[in-house]
Amino acid sequence: MEKLKINGGRKLRGETRVQGAKNACLPILAAAALGESCIIHNCPDLTDTHAALKILESLGVCTEFENNTVRTHSCGSLSSCRIPDGLMKEMRSSVMFLGAILSKCKRAEITYPGGCSIGARPIDLHLEAFRKMGAEIEEEGDKIICTIDEIKSAKINLGFPSVGATENIMLLSAVSNAEIEIDNAAAEPEILDLQNFINSMGGNICSGGRKVFIKGVKELGNTEYKIMPDRIAALTYLSGIAACGGMGKLNSVRPEHMVLPLKILERGGSEIECGDDFIIMKAPSRPKSYGKIITLPYPGFPTDAQAIFMAAASRGRGKSSFKENIFENRFRHVSEIRKLGGRIETEGNEAEICGRRRLHGEVLTAKDLRGGAALVVAGLAAKGETIIENIGYIDRGYENIERSFGDFGAEIARVDESYGREIHS
Ligand code: UD1
């Protein structure tokens, strides 16, 4: 079992290049099943990306992954309309393939992705929208069988601006005779990336504010596309610099996707300079209070950055507080940060952090992806040795978190179970 070993308590200084966005890559790979031949650059080399490629292969799409570029080729129809249960369980986002498979085969069979460690994550909004578009849905145990004769035009009002539901509606209707209007749609930058990708194959989707309009087209063709940078990975490195103090530059980023989190880092005393594709941040030795951070759908503060900002706040001056509005079980990092000496009180979906000058190293367990990344940030800020176990969660979202933080001079290494052997990748 691999672990991360950190010798923390040092200032960070350096620069790194930020990977492509996982949350854009997964729905884009699902959309590739709708087109012919796609060349997709800047795909992050992650377990979830490879799981998505396995799903494409199981549907009969040929795929190749080399140096962060994916090539897909689908020969007209898909050879299967079913995602094997093992692949559904491997990655919750496999549900993103439902819309694409149903569009291509007029039938799709998946098993329920089920709950996950950050919350129940139902898919009722996806299914309700599909019904409005003419789909018949049968649920047998944890099996979902969707069929559709023709995709019907519809006006869909999402009860909550769900990222996945907005993307799945786009994937079902991009190739159709229908016109779909989504109200209260999610507006995360990754959704715009999916829209741009589909349009680059000949699709006709436009959006603005909380509305998305999809005018189905007869077919989608070939494309060559570059996936947007990962704003959450970028915020992870900035939180690390904020927690430890120092200075860093991020290259290959889109600062306009992170307006609110960058403002909060500035509120914490950091000086930030942005260019079109870079961010330079100079952080004081400890962050000042971040005030109250409330997670909300984009352009609100991202739930995926809640844990990592909380880790930085744990070493701040004064109090910061958090309110988690998106997922019901997203404080699983709290008990671990407390082991480092962090003072965090929680009540329901709210947490209050009383920053401490000194955190100390400990053995910690990652319990979910972003919570795991938060432990890396906290471990870097804590004096002495921190070991992080269960890092498979972290690897789902970061290509090589130790190398990225290593670029800032952090002492962090991947070690095998005996701690004896360092693993270099
Ligand atoms: C996506 C992101 C995830 C991010 C989240 C919110 C991907 C692969 N994952 O997840 O990293 O944290 O957006 O920004 O892009 N909900 C329902 N019914 C539904 C769908 C959602 O009740 O049918 C609820 C969820 O339980 C959750 C909330 O809506 O409480 C937000 O979920 P959603 O926006 O759909 O997130 P995901 O697409 O799963």
CSV table of C-alpha atoms and ligand atoms in Angstrom, one decimal:
chain,number,residue,atom,x,y,z
A,1,MET,CA,0.0,0.0,0.0
A,2,GLU,CA,1.5,3.3,-1.0
A,3,LYS,CA,1.5,6.3,1.4
A,4,LEU,CA,2.6,9.9,1.3
A,5,LYS,CA,5.3,10.9,3.6
A,6,ILE,CA,5.6,14.6,4.3
A,7,ASN,CA,8.2,16.5,6.2
A,8,GLY,CA,6.2,19.7,6.9
A,9,GLY,CA,6.6,23.1,8.3
A,10,ARG,CA,8.7,24.7,5.5
A,11,LYS,CA,7.8,27.6,3.3
A,12,LEU,CA,7.0,26.8,-0.3
A,13,ARG,CA,8.5,28.5,-3.3
A,14,GLY,CA,8.5,27.5,-7.0
A,15,GLU,CA,6.3,27.0,-10.0
A,16,THR,CA,4.3,24.2,-11.5
A,17,ARG,CA,2.1,23.4,-14.5
A,18,VAL,CA,-1.5,22.5,-13.7
A,19,GLN,CA,-3.1,19.4,-15.2
A,20,GLY,CA,-6.2,19.2,-17.3
A,21,ALA,CA,-9.5,19.1,-15.5
A,22,LYS,CA,-10.8,15.7,-14.4
A,23,ASN,CA,-14.4,17.0,-14.2
A,24,ALA,CA,-14.2,18.2,-17.7
A,25,CYS,CA,-12.4,15.2,-19.1
A,26,LEU,CA,-15.0,12.6,-17.9
A,27,PRO,CA,-18.1,14.0,-19.6
A,28,ILE,CA,-16.0,14.9,-22.7
A,29,LEU,CA,-14.9,11.3,-23.0
A,30,ALA,CA,-18.6,10.3,-22.8
A,31,ALA,CA,-19.4,12.8,-25.5
A,32,ALA,CA,-16.6,11.3,-27.7
A,33,ALA,CA,-18.9,8.2,-28.1
A,34,LEU,CA,-21.3,10.5,-30.0
A,35,GLY,CA,-18.7,11.6,-32.6
A,36,GLU,CA,-16.5,9.8,-35.0
A,37,SER,CA,-12.8,10.4,-34.4
A,38,CYS,CA,-11.7,12.6,-31.6
A,39,ILE,CA,-8.2,13.8,-30.5
A,40,ILE,CA,-8.5,15.1,-27.0
A,41,HIS,CA,-5.4,16.8,-25.5
A,42,ASN,CA,-4.6,17.7,-21.8
A,43,CYS,CA,-6.5,14.6,-20.4
A,44,PRO,CA,-5.2,14.1,-16.9
A,45,ASP,CA,-3.5,10.7,-16.4
A,46,LEU,CA,-5.8,9.5,-13.6
A,47,THR,CA,-7.5,6.3,-12.5
A,48,ASP,CA,-10.9,7.9,-13.3
A,49,THR,CA,-9.7,8.8,-16.9
A,50,HIS,CA,-8.6,5.2,-17.5
A,51,ALA,CA,-11.9,3.9,-16.0
A,52,ALA,CA,-13.8,6.1,-18.5
A,53,LEU,CA,-11.6,4.8,-21.4
A,54,LYS,CA,-12.4,1.2,-20.2
A,55,ILE,CA,-16.1,2.1,-20.5
A,56,LEU,CA,-15.7,3.5,-24.0
A,57,GLU,CA,-13.9,0.3,-25.0
A,58,SER,CA,-16.7,-1.8,-23.5
A,59,LEU,CA,-19.1,0.1,-25.7
A,60,GLY,CA,-17.1,-0.7,-28.8
A,61,VAL,CA,-15.2,2.6,-29.1
A,62,CYS,CA,-11.5,2.3,-29.9
A,63,THR,CA,-9.3,4.4,-27.6
A,64,GLU,CA,-5.7,5.2,-27.2
A,65,PHE,CA,-4.0,7.2,-24.4
A,66,GLU,CA,-0.5,8.6,-24.9
A,67,ASN,CA,1.2,11.6,-23.2
A,68,ASN,CA,-2.1,13.0,-22.0
A,69,THR,CA,-3.7,12.8,-25.4
A,70,VAL,CA,-6.7,10.5,-25.9
A,71,ARG,CA,-7.7,9.3,-29.4
A,72,THR,CA,-11.1,7.8,-29.9
A,73,HIS,CA,-12.7,6.2,-32.9
A,74,SER,CA,-16.2,5.0,-33.0
A,75,CYS,CA,-17.5,3.2,-36.1
A,76,GLY,CA,-21.1,4.4,-36.4
A,77,SER,CA,-23.1,2.5,-33.8
A,78,LEU,CA,-22.0,1.2,-30.4
A,79,SER,CA,-21.5,-2.5,-30.0
A,80,SER,CA,-23.1,-2.5,-26.5
A,81,CYS,CA,-25.6,-0.4,-24.7
A,82,ARG,CA,-24.7,-1.7,-21.3
A,83,ILE,CA,-22.0,-0.6,-18.8
A,84,PRO,CA,-20.8,-3.6,-16.8
A,85,ASP,CA,-21.5,-3.3,-13.1
A,86,GLY,CA,-17.8,-3.5,-12.2
A,87,LEU,CA,-17.1,-0.3,-14.2
A,88,MET,CA,-20.1,1.5,-12.8
A,89,LYS,CA,-18.9,0.8,-9.3
A,90,GLU,CA,-15.3,1.8,-10.1
A,91,MET,CA,-16.3,5.3,-10.8
A,92,ARG,CA,-19.4,7.2,-9.9
A,93,SER,CA,-19.2,9.5,-12.9
A,94,SER,CA,-19.9,6.5,-15.2
A,95,VAL,CA,-23.5,7.7,-14.9
A,96,MET,CA,-22.3,10.4,-17.4
A,97,PHE,CA,-22.3,7.7,-20.1
A,98,LEU,CA,-26.1,7.1,-19.7
A,99,GLY,CA,-27.1,10.1,-21.9
A,100,ALA,CA,-24.6,9.3,-24.6
A,101,ILE,CA,-25.5,5.6,-24.8
A,102,LEU,CA,-29.2,6.2,-24.8
A,103,SER,CA,-28.8,8.7,-27.6
A,104,LYS,CA,-26.7,6.3,-29.7
A,105,CYS,CA,-28.5,3.0,-29.0
A,106,LYS,CA,-32.0,4.2,-27.9
A,107,ARG,CA,-31.5,1.9,-25.0
A,108,ALA,CA,-29.1,2.0,-22.1
A,109,GLU,CA,-28.5,-0.3,-19.2
A,110,ILE,CA,-26.5,0.6,-16.1
A,111,THR,CA,-26.5,-0.3,-12.5
A,112,TYR,CA,-27.0,2.3,-9.8
A,113,PRO,CA,-23.7,4.2,-9.2
A,114,GLY,CA,-24.8,4.1,-5.5
A,115,GLY,CA,-23.8,6.5,-2.7
A,116,CYS,CA,-20.3,7.5,-2.1
A,117,SER,CA,-18.3,8.8,0.8
A,118,ILE,CA,-19.3,12.5,0.4
A,119,GLY,CA,-23.0,11.9,0.3
A,120,ALA,CA,-26.0,9.9,-1.1
A,121,ARG,CA,-25.7,11.5,-4.6
A,122,PRO,CA,-29.0,10.4,-6.2
A,123,ILE,CA,-29.6,10.7,-9.9
A,124,ASP,CA,-33.3,11.5,-9.8
A,125,LEU,CA,-32.8,14.8,-11.6
A,126,HIS,CA,-31.1,13.1,-14.5
A,127,LEU,CA,-33.9,10.5,-14.8
A,128,GLU,CA,-36.7,13.0,-14.4
A,129,ALA,CA,-35.2,15.1,-17.3
A,130,PHE,CA,-34.8,12.0,-19.5
A,131,ARG,CA,-38.5,11.2,-18.9
A,132,LYS,CA,-39.4,14.7,-20.0
A,133,MET,CA,-37.4,14.0,-23.2
A,134,GLY,CA,-39.4,10.9,-23.9
A,135,ALA,CA,-37.4,8.2,-22.2
A,136,GLU,CA,-39.0,5.2,-20.4
A,137,ILE,CA,-37.1,4.2,-17.3
A,138,GLU,CA,-37.4,1.0,-15.5
A,139,GLU,CA,-35.6,0.4,-12.2
A,140,GLU,CA,-35.1,-3.2,-11.1
A,141,GLY,CA,-33.2,-3.5,-7.9
A,142,ASP,CA,-30.0,-1.5,-8.6
A,143,LYS,CA,-30.4,-1.9,-12.4
A,144,ILE,CA,-31.7,1.1,-14.5
A,145,ILE,CA,-33.0,0.3,-18.0
A,146,CYS,CA,-33.7,3.4,-20.2
A,147,THR,CA,-35.3,3.2,-23.6
A,148,ILE,CA,-36.4,6.0,-26.0
A,149,ASP,CA,-38.0,6.0,-29.4
A,150,GLU,CA,-37.4,9.6,-30.3
A,151,ILE,CA,-35.9,12.4,-28.2
A,152,LYS,CA,-38.7,15.0,-27.7
A,153,SER,CA,-38.3,18.7,-27.4
A,154,ALA,CA,-38.7,19.9,-23.8
A,155,LYS,CA,-38.3,22.7,-21.4
A,156,ILE,CA,-36.6,21.3,-18.3
A,157,ASN,CA,-36.4,23.1,-15.0
A,158,LEU,CA,-33.8,21.5,-12.8
A,159,GLY,CA,-34.9,21.5,-9.1
A,160,PHE,CA,-31.2,22.1,-8.3
A,161,PRO,CA,-28.4,23.2,-10.7
A,162,SER,CA,-26.9,19.7,-10.9
A,163,VAL,CA,-23.6,19.5,-12.8
A,164,GLY,CA,-24.1,15.9,-13.8
A,165,ALA,CA,-27.8,16.3,-14.8
A,166,THR,CA,-27.0,19.3,-16.9
A,167,GLU,CA,-24.3,17.4,-18.7
A,168,ASN,CA,-26.3,14.3,-19.2
A,169,ILE,CA,-29.2,16.3,-20.8
A,170,MET,CA,-26.6,17.8,-23.2
A,171,LEU,CA,-25.3,14.3,-24.0
A,172,LEU,CA,-28.7,12.8,-24.6
A,173,SER,CA,-30.0,15.6,-26.9
A,174,ALA,CA,-26.9,16.8,-28.8
A,175,VAL,CA,-27.7,14.5,-31.7
A,176,SER,CA,-31.5,14.5,-32.1
A,177,ASN,CA,-34.4,16.3,-33.8
A,178,ALA,CA,-35.2,18.0,-30.5
A,179,GLU,CA,-34.8,21.5,-29.0
A,180,ILE,CA,-34.2,21.5,-25.3
A,181,GLU,CA,-34.1,24.4,-23.0
A,182,ILE,CA,-32.7,23.9,-19.5
A,183,ASP,CA,-33.6,26.3,-16.8
A,184,ASN,CA,-31.7,26.5,-13.5
A,185,ALA,CA,-28.9,24.6,-15.3
A,186,ALA,CA,-25.5,24.3,-13.6
A,187,ALA,CA,-22.9,26.8,-15.0
A,188,GLU,CA,-19.6,25.3,-13.9
A,189,PRO,CA,-16.8,26.0,-16.4
A,190,GLU,CA,-16.5,22.2,-17.0
A,191,ILE,CA,-20.0,22.3,-18.5
A,192,LEU,CA,-19.0,25.1,-20.9
A,193,ASP,CA,-16.0,22.9,-21.8
A,194,LEU,CA,-18.3,20.0,-22.6
A,195,GLN,CA,-20.5,22.4,-24.7
A,196,ASN,CA,-17.5,23.7,-26.6
A,197,PHE,CA,-16.3,20.1,-27.2
A,198,ILE,CA,-19.7,19.0,-28.6
A,199,ASN,CA,-19.9,22.2,-30.7
A,200,SER,CA,-16.4,21.5,-32.1
A,201,MET,CA,-17.8,18.2,-33.5
A,202,GLY,CA,-20.7,20.1,-35.1
A,203,GLY,CA,-23.2,20.4,-32.2
A,204,ASN,CA,-25.4,23.4,-31.5
A,205,ILE,CA,-25.5,24.2,-27.8
A,206,CYS,CA,-25.4,27.7,-26.3
A,207,SER,CA,-25.7,28.8,-22.7
A,208,GLY,CA,-25.8,31.9,-20.6
A,209,GLY,CA,-26.4,32.4,-16.9
A,210,ARG,CA,-28.5,29.4,-15.6
A,211,LYS,CA,-29.9,28.6,-19.1
A,212,VAL,CA,-28.7,26.1,-21.7
A,213,PHE,CA,-30.2,25.7,-25.2
A,214,ILE,CA,-29.6,22.6,-27.1
A,215,LYS,CA,-30.6,22.3,-30.8
A,216,GLY,CA,-30.1,18.7,-31.7
A,217,VAL,CA,-28.1,18.1,-34.9
A,218,LYS,CA,-28.2,15.1,-37.3
A,219,GLU,CA,-24.7,13.9,-36.5
A,220,LEU,CA,-21.4,14.8,-34.9
A,221,GLY,CA,-18.1,14.5,-36.7
A,222,ASN,CA,-14.4,14.6,-35.9
A,223,THR,CA,-12.6,17.0,-33.6
A,224,GLU,CA,-9.3,17.9,-32.0
A,225,TYR,CA,-9.8,19.6,-28.7
A,226,LYS,CA,-7.8,20.6,-25.6
A,227,ILE,CA,-9.4,20.2,-22.2
A,228,MET,CA,-9.5,23.2,-19.8
A,229,PRO,CA,-7.1,23.3,-16.8
A,230,ASP,CA,-8.2,21.9,-13.5
A,231,ARG,CA,-9.3,24.8,-11.3
A,232,ILE,CA,-9.5,22.5,-8.2
A,233,ALA,CA,-6.0,21.2,-8.6
A,234,ALA,CA,-4.9,24.8,-9.0
A,235,LEU,CA,-6.6,25.9,-5.8
A,236,THR,CA,-5.1,22.9,-4.0
A,237,TYR,CA,-1.5,24.2,-4.8
A,238,LEU,CA,-2.5,27.8,-3.9
A,239,SER,CA,-4.0,26.6,-0.5
A,240,GLY,CA,-0.8,24.7,0.2
A,241,ILE,CA,1.3,27.9,-0.4
A,242,ALA,CA,-1.3,29.9,1.7
A,243,ALA,CA,-1.0,27.3,4.6
A,244,CYS,CA,2.8,27.2,4.6
A,245,GLY,CA,3.7,30.8,3.5
A,246,GLY,CA,5.9,31.5,0.5
A,247,MET,CA,5.5,32.3,-3.1
A,248,GLY,CA,4.5,30.3,-6.2
A,249,LYS,CA,3.5,30.5,-9.8
A,250,LEU,CA,0.9,28.3,-11.5
A,251,ASN,CA,1.1,27.9,-15.2
A,252,SER,CA,-1.6,26.6,-17.6
A,253,VAL,CA,-4.5,27.9,-15.5
A,254,ARG,CA,-7.6,30.0,-16.2
A,255,PRO,CA,-7.8,32.5,-13.4
A,256,GLU,CA,-11.3,33.6,-14.5
A,257,HIS,CA,-12.6,30.2,-13.3
A,258,MET,CA,-11.5,31.0,-9.8
A,259,VAL,CA,-12.6,34.5,-9.1
A,260,LEU,CA,-14.2,34.0,-5.7
A,261,PRO,CA,-11.6,31.6,-4.3
A,262,LEU,CA,-8.8,33.9,-5.3
A,263,LYS,CA,-10.6,36.8,-3.6
A,264,ILE,CA,-10.8,34.7,-0.4
A,265,LEU,CA,-7.1,33.9,-0.6
A,266,GLU,CA,-6.5,37.7,-0.9
A,267,ARG,CA,-8.8,38.2,2.1
A,268,GLY,CA,-6.4,35.8,3.9
A,269,GLY,CA,-3.5,38.2,3.2
A,270,SER,CA,-2.0,36.8,0.0
A,271,GLU,CA,-1.0,39.0,-2.9
A,272,ILE,CA,-2.2,37.6,-6.2
A,273,GLU,CA,-1.2,38.6,-9.8
A,274,CYS,CA,-3.0,37.0,-12.7
A,275,GLY,CA,-2.3,36.8,-16.4
A,276,ASP,CA,-4.3,35.0,-19.1
A,277,ASP,CA,-2.9,31.6,-18.2
A,278,PHE,CA,-0.9,32.1,-15.0
A,279,ILE,CA,-1.3,33.0,-11.4
A,280,ILE,CA,1.5,34.3,-9.1
A,281,MET,CA,0.8,34.2,-5.4
A,282,LYS,CA,2.8,35.6,-2.5
A,283,ALA,CA,1.5,34.4,0.8
A,284,PRO,CA,2.3,35.7,4.3
A,285,SER,CA,3.8,33.2,6.8
A,286,ARG,CA,0.3,32.4,8.1
A,287,PRO,CA,-3.1,33.2,6.4
A,288,LYS,CA,-5.3,35.8,8.1
A,289,SER,CA,-9.0,34.8,8.7
A,290,TYR,CA,-10.9,33.8,5.6
A,291,GLY,CA,-14.1,35.0,7.2
A,292,LYS,CA,-17.1,32.9,6.3
A,293,ILE,CA,-16.9,30.6,3.3
A,294,ILE,CA,-20.2,29.2,1.9
A,295,THR,CA,-20.2,26.5,-0.8
A,296,LEU,CA,-22.6,27.1,-3.6
A,297,PRO,CA,-23.1,26.2,-7.3
A,298,TYR,CA,-20.7,28.1,-9.6
A,299,PRO,CA,-19.9,31.0,-9.6
A,300,GLY,CA,-20.2,30.5,-5.8
A,301,PHE,CA,-17.4,28.9,-3.8
A,302,PRO,CA,-16.8,25.3,-5.0
A,303,THR,CA,-17.6,22.5,-2.7
A,304,ASP,CA,-14.5,20.7,-4.1
A,305,ALA,CA,-12.3,23.4,-2.6
A,306,GLN,CA,-14.0,23.5,0.9
A,307,ALA,CA,-11.7,20.9,2.5
A,308,ILE,CA,-8.5,22.3,1.1
A,309,PHE,CA,-9.3,25.9,2.2
A,310,MET,CA,-10.2,24.5,5.7
A,311,ALA,CA,-6.8,22.9,5.9
A,312,ALA,CA,-5.1,26.3,5.2
A,313,ALA,CA,-7.5,28.1,7.6
A,314,SER,CA,-6.4,25.6,10.3
A,315,ARG,CA,-3.0,27.3,10.3
A,316,GLY,CA,-4.5,30.8,10.0
A,317,ARG,CA,-4.6,33.7,12.4
A,318,GLY,CA,-8.1,34.0,14.0
A,319,LYS,CA,-11.3,32.3,13.1
A,320,SER,CA,-12.7,31.2,9.8
A,321,SER,CA,-16.0,29.4,9.2
A,322,PHE,CA,-17.4,27.2,6.5
A,323,LYS,CA,-21.0,26.2,5.5
A,324,GLU,CA,-21.2,23.2,3.2
A,325,ASN,CA,-24.4,23.5,1.1
A,326,ILE,CA,-23.8,21.0,-1.7
A,327,PHE,CA,-23.0,17.6,-0.2
A,328,GLU,CA,-24.2,16.2,3.2
A,329,ASN,CA,-21.1,14.4,4.3
A,330,ARG,CA,-18.1,16.5,3.3
A,331,PHE,CA,-16.4,17.1,6.7
A,332,ARG,CA,-14.6,13.7,6.9
A,333,HIS,CA,-11.2,15.5,6.8
A,334,VAL,CA,-12.1,17.3,10.1
A,335,SER,CA,-11.2,14.5,12.5
A,336,GLU,CA,-7.9,14.0,10.7
A,337,ILE,CA,-6.9,17.7,10.7
A,338,ARG,CA,-7.7,17.7,14.4
A,339,LYS,CA,-5.0,15.0,14.9
A,340,LEU,CA,-2.5,17.5,13.7
A,341,GLY,CA,-3.7,19.9,16.4
A,342,GLY,CA,-6.3,21.7,14.3
A,343,ARG,CA,-9.1,23.3,16.2
A,344,ILE,CA,-12.3,22.7,14.3
A,345,GLU,CA,-15.8,22.6,15.7
A,346,THR,CA,-18.6,21.3,13.5
A,347,GLU,CA,-22.4,21.4,13.8
A,348,GLY,CA,-24.5,20.0,11.0
A,349,ASN,CA,-23.2,21.5,7.8
A,350,GLU,CA,-21.2,24.3,9.5
A,351,ALA,CA,-17.6,24.3,10.8
A,352,GLU,CA,-15.7,26.9,12.7
A,353,ILE,CA,-11.9,26.9,12.6
A,354,CYS,CA,-9.7,28.6,15.2
A,355,GLY,CA,-6.4,28.8,13.4
A,356,ARG,CA,-3.2,27.6,15.2
A,357,ARG,CA,0.3,28.8,14.7
A,358,ARG,CA,1.7,25.3,15.1
A,359,LEU,CA,0.3,22.1,13.8
A,360,HIS,CA,2.3,18.9,14.3
A,361,GLY,CA,2.9,15.8,12.1
A,362,GLU,CA,0.8,12.7,12.6
A,363,VAL,CA,-0.4,9.5,10.7
A,364,LEU,CA,-3.6,10.4,8.8
A,365,THR,CA,-6.1,8.6,6.6
A,366,ALA,CA,-7.6,10.0,3.4
A,367,LYS,CA,-11.3,9.3,3.3
A,368,ASP,CA,-12.3,11.0,0.1
A,369,LEU,CA,-10.6,12.7,-2.9
A,370,ARG,CA,-10.6,16.4,-1.9
A,371,GLY,CA,-10.6,15.6,1.8
A,372,GLY,CA,-7.4,13.6,1.1
A,373,ALA,CA,-5.8,16.6,-0.7
A,374,ALA,CA,-6.7,18.8,2.3
A,375,LEU,CA,-4.6,16.4,4.5
A,376,VAL,CA,-1.7,17.0,2.2
A,377,VAL,CA,-2.1,20.8,2.5
A,378,ALA,CA,-2.4,20.4,6.3
A,379,GLY,CA,0.5,18.0,6.5
A,380,LEU,CA,2.8,20.4,4.6
A,381,ALA,CA,1.9,23.1,7.1
A,382,ALA,CA,2.4,20.9,10.1
A,383,LYS,CA,5.9,20.7,11.7
A,384,GLY,CA,7.5,17.3,11.5
A,385,GLU,CA,6.5,14.1,9.8
A,386,THR,CA,3.0,13.4,8.5
A,387,ILE,CA,2.1,10.1,6.8
A,388,ILE,CA,-1.1,10.0,4.7
A,389,GLU,CA,-2.6,6.6,4.2
A,390,ASN,CA,-5.3,5.5,1.7
A,391,ILE,CA,-4.0,7.8,-1.0
A,392,GLY,CA,-5.8,5.9,-3.8
A,393,TYR,CA,-8.5,8.6,-3.2
A,394,ILE,CA,-6.1,11.4,-3.9
A,395,ASP,CA,-4.8,9.7,-7.0
A,396,ARG,CA,-8.3,9.8,-8.5
A,397,GLY,CA,-8.0,13.6,-8.9
A,398,TYR,CA,-4.3,14.5,-9.0
A,399,GLU,CA,-1.8,13.2,-11.5
A,400,ASN,CA,1.1,13.2,-9.1
A,401,ILE,CA,0.4,15.5,-6.1
A,402,GLU,CA,3.9,14.8,-4.6
A,403,ARG,CA,5.6,16.0,-7.8
A,404,SER,CA,3.4,19.1,-8.0
A,405,PHE,CA,4.1,20.1,-4.4
A,406,GLY,CA,7.7,19.0,-4.9
A,407,ASP,CA,7.9,21.7,-7.6
A,408,PHE,CA,7.4,24.2,-4.7
A,409,GLY,CA,10.2,22.7,-2.7
A,410,ALA,CA,8.0,20.7,-0.4
A,411,GLU,CA,9.5,17.6,1.1
A,412,ILE,CA,6.9,15.0,0.1
A,413,ALA,CA,7.4,11.5,-1.2
A,414,ARG,CA,5.4,8.4,-2.1
A,415,VAL,CA,6.6,5.5,-0.1
A,416,ASP,CA,5.7,1.8,0.0
A,417,GLU,CA,4.2,0.1,3.1
A,418,SER,CA,7.4,-0.4,4.9
A,419,TYR,CA,8.2,3.4,4.5
A,420,GLY,CA,11.6,2.2,3.6
A,421,ARG,CA,11.5,2.6,-0.1
A,422,GLU,CA,10.8,5.8,-1.9
A,423,ILE,CA,8.9,5.5,-5.2
A,424,HIS,CA,9.8,7.8,-8.0
A,425,SER,CA,7.5,8.2,-11.0
B,1,UD1,C1,-19.9,17.2,-9.9
B,1,UD1,C2,-18.4,17.0,-9.8
B,1,UD1,C3,-18.0,17.1,-8.3
B,1,UD1,C4,-18.5,18.3,-7.7
B,1,UD1,C5,-20.0,18.5,-7.9
B,1,UD1,C6,-20.6,19.8,-7.4
B,1,UD1,C7,-17.8,15.7,-11.7
B,1,UD1,C8,-17.3,14.4,-12.2
B,1,UD1,N1,-18.0,15.8,-10.4
B,1,UD1,O1,-20.5,16.1,-9.3
B,1,UD1,O2,-16.6,17.0,-8.2
B,1,UD1,O3,-18.3,18.3,-6.3
B,1,UD1,O4,-20.3,18.4,-9.4
B,1,UD1,O5,-19.9,20.9,-8.0
B,1,UD1,O6,-18.0,16.6,-12.5
B,1,UD1,N2,-28.4,15.8,-6.8
B,1,UD1,C9,-29.6,15.2,-6.6
B,1,UD1,N3,-30.2,14.6,-7.6
B,1,UD1,C10,-29.5,14.4,-8.8
B,1,UD1,C11,-28.2,15.0,-9.0
B,1,UD1,C12,-27.7,15.7,-7.9
B,1,UD1,O7,-30.2,15.4,-5.5
B,1,UD1,O8,-30.1,13.8,-9.7
B,1,UD1,C13,-27.7,16.5,-5.6
B,1,UD1,C14,-26.5,15.8,-5.2
B,1,UD1,O9,-26.8,14.8,-4.2
B,1,UD1,C15,-25.7,16.9,-4.5
B,1,UD1,C16,-26.0,18.1,-5.4
B,1,UD1,O10,-27.2,17.8,-6.1
B,1,UD1,O11,-26.1,17.1,-3.2
B,1,UD1,C17,-25.0,18.5,-6.4
B,1,UD1,O12,-24.7,17.4,-7.3
B,1,UD1,P1,-24.2,17.5,-8.8
B,1,UD1,O13,-24.1,19.0,-9.1
B,1,UD1,O14,-25.0,16.7,-9.6
B,1,UD1,O15,-22.7,16.9,-8.6
B,1,UD1,P2,-22.1,15.8,-9.5
B,1,UD1,O16,-22.4,16.0,-11.0
B,1,UD1,O17,-22.3,14.5,-8.9
